[in-house]
Amino acid sequence: MRKLLFESLIRPPLTEPAPASAGAAAEELAAAVDSKAHRRLGRSLAIRAIDAGSCNGCELEMHALSNAFYDIERFGIRFVASPRHADVLMVTGPVTKNMAEALERTYNATPEPKWVVALGDCARDGGCFAGSYAVVGGVSKIVPVDLHIAGCPPSPTDILKGLLALLDHVIEGSG
Ligand code: SF4
């Protein structure tokens, strides 16, 4: 027993070491999204995530934005629980027949100005689920889409690049 205790004191941890800090590129992108959201909205960017039938791969990357590595809330990007508090609806997955009406109702419940981001290849056109009996297709079959972020799944950095592109487009005058 004493030997075991001694070994546990000198043995290194089995887990991988934590990353030193978030990637510089991600920090730069997040700061740019924050400042453009303030310019356009006068406050932070509120995102309501909607899973319209995804495999959860896209959600894992989206949720990674909130982990300790990216810690995206420090840049003013917040995920909110209600479409009534959202600026952006971020929709993942192919739209299943069961989720089509819920997606449409969520869109209608979101106040203007609002933007829809279709996240991942499935949200663009059904991806690998296209043609399934249970699937309507891409998000644009149900609600108007302002931006598609490609990838299966897109990385957190891709998601930040997409949000920045959306804000650039909006600031240039079409939103
Ligand atoms: S794009 Fe890929 S990761 Fe995202 S929901 Fe479709 S299959 Fe899953």
Short mmCIF file of C-alpha atoms and ligand atoms in Angstrom, two decimals:
data_model
loop_
_atom_site.label_atom_id
_atom_site.label_comp_id
_atom_site.label_asym_id
_atom_site.label_seq_id
_atom_site.Cartn_x
_atom_site.Cartn_y
_atom_site.Cartn_z
CA MET A 1 0.00 0.00 0.00
CA ARG A 2 2.82 2.40 0.95
CA LYS A 3 4.57 1.55 -2.33
CA LEU A 4 1.39 2.32 -4.29
CA LEU A 5 0.97 5.68 -2.57
CA PHE A 6 4.57 6.59 -3.26
CA GLU A 7 4.26 5.62 -6.92
CA SER A 8 1.10 7.72 -7.33
CA LEU A 9 3.04 10.75 -6.03
CA ILE A 10 5.84 10.50 -8.57
CA ARG A 11 3.95 9.12 -11.56
CA PRO A 12 3.00 11.75 -14.20
CA PRO A 13 -0.74 12.18 -14.92
CA LEU A 14 -2.24 9.86 -17.54
CA THR A 15 -4.26 12.60 -19.22
CA GLU A 16 -2.94 14.66 -22.13
CA PRO A 17 -1.48 18.05 -21.15
CA ALA A 18 -3.90 20.96 -21.57
CA PRO A 19 -3.23 23.28 -24.52
CA ALA A 20 -1.27 26.38 -23.51
CA SER A 21 -3.76 28.83 -25.00
CA ALA A 22 -6.31 29.10 -27.78
CA GLY A 23 -4.85 29.40 -31.26
CA ALA A 24 -3.89 32.93 -32.22
CA ALA A 25 -5.93 32.70 -35.41
CA ALA A 26 -9.09 31.77 -33.47
CA GLU A 27 -8.52 34.61 -30.98
CA GLU A 28 -8.10 37.10 -33.79
CA LEU A 29 -11.23 35.88 -35.56
CA ALA A 30 -13.30 35.95 -32.38
CA ALA A 31 -12.17 39.48 -31.53
CA ALA A 32 -13.08 40.62 -35.05
CA VAL A 33 -16.54 39.02 -34.79
CA ASP A 34 -17.04 40.74 -31.42
CA SER A 35 -16.13 44.21 -32.70
CA LYS A 36 -18.26 43.86 -35.84
CA ALA A 37 -21.23 42.61 -33.82
CA HIS A 38 -20.91 45.70 -31.63
CA ARG A 39 -20.72 47.95 -34.67
CA ARG A 40 -23.78 46.39 -36.26
CA LEU A 41 -25.90 45.54 -33.24
CA GLY A 42 -24.50 47.76 -30.49
CA ARG A 43 -24.00 44.66 -28.33
CA SER A 44 -22.81 41.07 -28.41
CA LEU A 45 -23.92 38.44 -30.90
CA ALA A 46 -26.61 36.06 -29.65
CA ILE A 47 -26.88 32.68 -31.36
CA ARG A 48 -29.70 30.20 -31.06
CA ALA A 49 -28.58 26.72 -32.13
CA ILE A 50 -31.14 24.47 -33.80
CA ASP A 51 -30.52 20.79 -34.44
CA ALA A 52 -32.81 20.04 -37.37
CA GLY A 53 -31.73 16.38 -37.57
CA SER A 54 -27.94 16.24 -37.42
CA CYS A 55 -25.68 13.34 -36.38
CA ASN A 56 -24.32 15.64 -33.62
CA GLY A 57 -20.92 16.03 -35.26
CA CYS A 58 -21.63 19.65 -36.17
CA GLU A 59 -22.95 20.34 -32.62
CA LEU A 60 -19.74 19.03 -31.09
CA GLU A 61 -17.70 21.55 -33.08
CA MET A 62 -20.17 24.35 -32.35
CA HIS A 63 -20.15 23.55 -28.62
CA ALA A 64 -16.36 23.56 -28.68
CA LEU A 65 -16.58 27.33 -29.10
CA SER A 66 -17.81 27.51 -25.50
CA ASN A 67 -15.17 25.23 -23.96
CA ALA A 68 -12.18 26.42 -21.93
CA PHE A 69 -9.93 26.35 -25.01
CA TYR A 70 -11.94 28.78 -27.18
CA ASP A 71 -13.99 30.39 -24.36
CA ILE A 72 -15.86 32.40 -26.92
CA GLU A 73 -18.10 34.27 -24.46
CA ARG A 74 -15.16 36.52 -23.59
CA PHE A 75 -15.52 37.96 -27.14
CA GLY A 76 -19.22 38.63 -26.82
CA ILE A 77 -20.57 35.61 -28.67
CA ARG A 78 -23.33 34.01 -26.60
CA PHE A 79 -25.51 30.98 -27.17
CA VAL A 80 -29.04 31.72 -25.99
CA ALA A 81 -31.88 29.41 -25.05
CA SER A 82 -34.69 31.17 -26.87
CA PRO A 83 -35.08 32.38 -30.46
CA ARG A 84 -36.69 35.52 -29.01
CA HIS A 85 -33.25 36.57 -27.74
CA ALA A 86 -31.31 35.59 -30.86
CA ASP A 87 -29.69 37.52 -33.70
CA VAL A 88 -28.50 34.41 -35.54
CA LEU A 89 -30.15 31.02 -35.95
CA MET A 90 -27.42 28.43 -36.46
CA VAL A 91 -29.02 25.33 -37.95
CA THR A 92 -27.33 21.94 -38.20
CA GLY A 93 -28.24 18.73 -39.96
CA PRO A 94 -30.51 17.92 -42.84
CA VAL A 95 -34.02 19.06 -42.01
CA THR A 96 -35.98 15.97 -41.07
CA LYS A 97 -39.69 15.81 -41.74
CA ASN A 98 -40.27 15.81 -37.96
CA MET A 99 -38.26 19.01 -37.48
CA ALA A 100 -39.46 21.05 -40.47
CA GLU A 101 -42.39 22.71 -38.70
CA ALA A 102 -40.35 23.36 -35.53
CA LEU A 103 -37.67 25.07 -37.63
CA GLU A 104 -40.21 27.26 -39.38
CA ARG A 105 -41.88 28.22 -36.08
CA THR A 106 -38.50 29.02 -34.50
CA TYR A 107 -37.65 31.25 -37.46
CA ASN A 108 -40.98 33.07 -37.13
CA ALA A 109 -40.39 33.56 -33.38
CA THR A 110 -37.02 35.27 -33.94
CA PRO A 111 -37.22 39.09 -34.02
CA GLU A 112 -35.79 41.14 -36.91
CA PRO A 113 -33.02 41.71 -37.77
CA LYS A 114 -32.18 38.02 -37.91
CA TRP A 115 -29.85 35.89 -39.94
CA VAL A 116 -29.82 32.16 -40.63
CA VAL A 117 -26.59 30.20 -40.85
CA ALA A 118 -26.73 26.65 -42.23
CA LEU A 119 -23.86 24.82 -40.53
CA GLY A 120 -22.30 21.81 -42.24
CA ASP A 121 -22.78 19.94 -45.48
CA CYS A 122 -26.06 18.34 -44.36
CA ALA A 123 -27.60 21.76 -43.65
CA ARG A 124 -26.62 22.89 -47.16
CA ASP A 125 -28.30 20.15 -49.19
CA GLY A 126 -28.98 17.13 -46.99
CA GLY A 127 -25.37 15.90 -47.28
CA CYS A 128 -25.02 12.16 -46.75
CA PHE A 129 -28.68 11.97 -45.65
CA ALA A 130 -30.02 13.46 -48.89
CA GLY A 131 -32.76 11.34 -50.42
CA SER A 132 -33.68 9.63 -47.16
CA TYR A 133 -37.39 9.02 -46.65
CA ALA A 134 -37.17 10.98 -43.36
CA VAL A 135 -35.45 14.08 -44.71
CA VAL A 136 -36.84 17.18 -46.42
CA GLY A 137 -33.39 18.45 -47.49
CA GLY A 138 -31.20 21.48 -46.76
CA VAL A 139 -32.24 24.29 -44.43
CA SER A 140 -33.10 26.59 -47.35
CA LYS A 141 -36.01 24.28 -48.23
CA ILE A 142 -37.77 25.56 -45.10
CA VAL A 143 -36.37 29.02 -44.20
CA PRO A 144 -34.21 31.58 -46.06
CA VAL A 145 -30.50 31.03 -45.45
CA ASP A 146 -27.98 33.90 -45.31
CA LEU A 147 -24.82 31.84 -45.08
CA HIS A 148 -23.67 28.26 -45.54
CA ILE A 149 -20.61 27.08 -43.63
CA ALA A 150 -19.26 24.00 -45.41
CA GLY A 151 -17.63 20.99 -43.79
CA CYS A 152 -18.48 17.63 -42.27
CA PRO A 153 -18.18 18.90 -39.64
CA PRO A 154 -16.78 22.45 -39.91
CA SER A 155 -14.13 23.27 -37.30
CA PRO A 156 -14.69 26.00 -34.65
CA THR A 157 -12.31 28.22 -36.65
CA ASP A 158 -14.43 27.67 -39.79
CA ILE A 159 -17.51 28.66 -37.78
CA LEU A 160 -15.83 31.90 -36.63
CA LYS A 161 -14.74 32.67 -40.19
CA GLY A 162 -18.33 32.15 -41.32
CA LEU A 163 -19.74 34.49 -38.65
CA LEU A 164 -17.22 37.13 -39.61
CA ALA A 165 -18.17 36.80 -43.28
CA LEU A 166 -21.84 37.14 -42.33
CA LEU A 167 -21.21 40.32 -40.31
CA ASP A 168 -19.04 41.78 -43.10
CA HIS A 169 -21.87 41.16 -45.54
CA VAL A 170 -24.44 42.70 -43.20
CA ILE A 171 -22.30 45.78 -42.45
CA GLU A 172 -21.75 46.36 -46.16
CA GLY A 173 -25.39 47.25 -46.33
CA SER A 174 -27.60 44.34 -47.34
CA GLY A 175 -28.87 43.52 -43.83
S1 SF4 B 1 -22.37 17.68 -41.93
FE1 SF4 B 1 -21.34 15.81 -41.19
S2 SF4 B 1 -21.05 16.20 -39.00
FE2 SF4 B 1 -22.59 17.68 -39.70
S3 SF4 B 1 -24.59 16.69 -39.32
FE3 SF4 B 1 -23.96 16.15 -41.41
S4 SF4 B 1 -22.91 14.16 -41.25
FE4 SF4 B 1 -23.00 15.08 -39.18
#
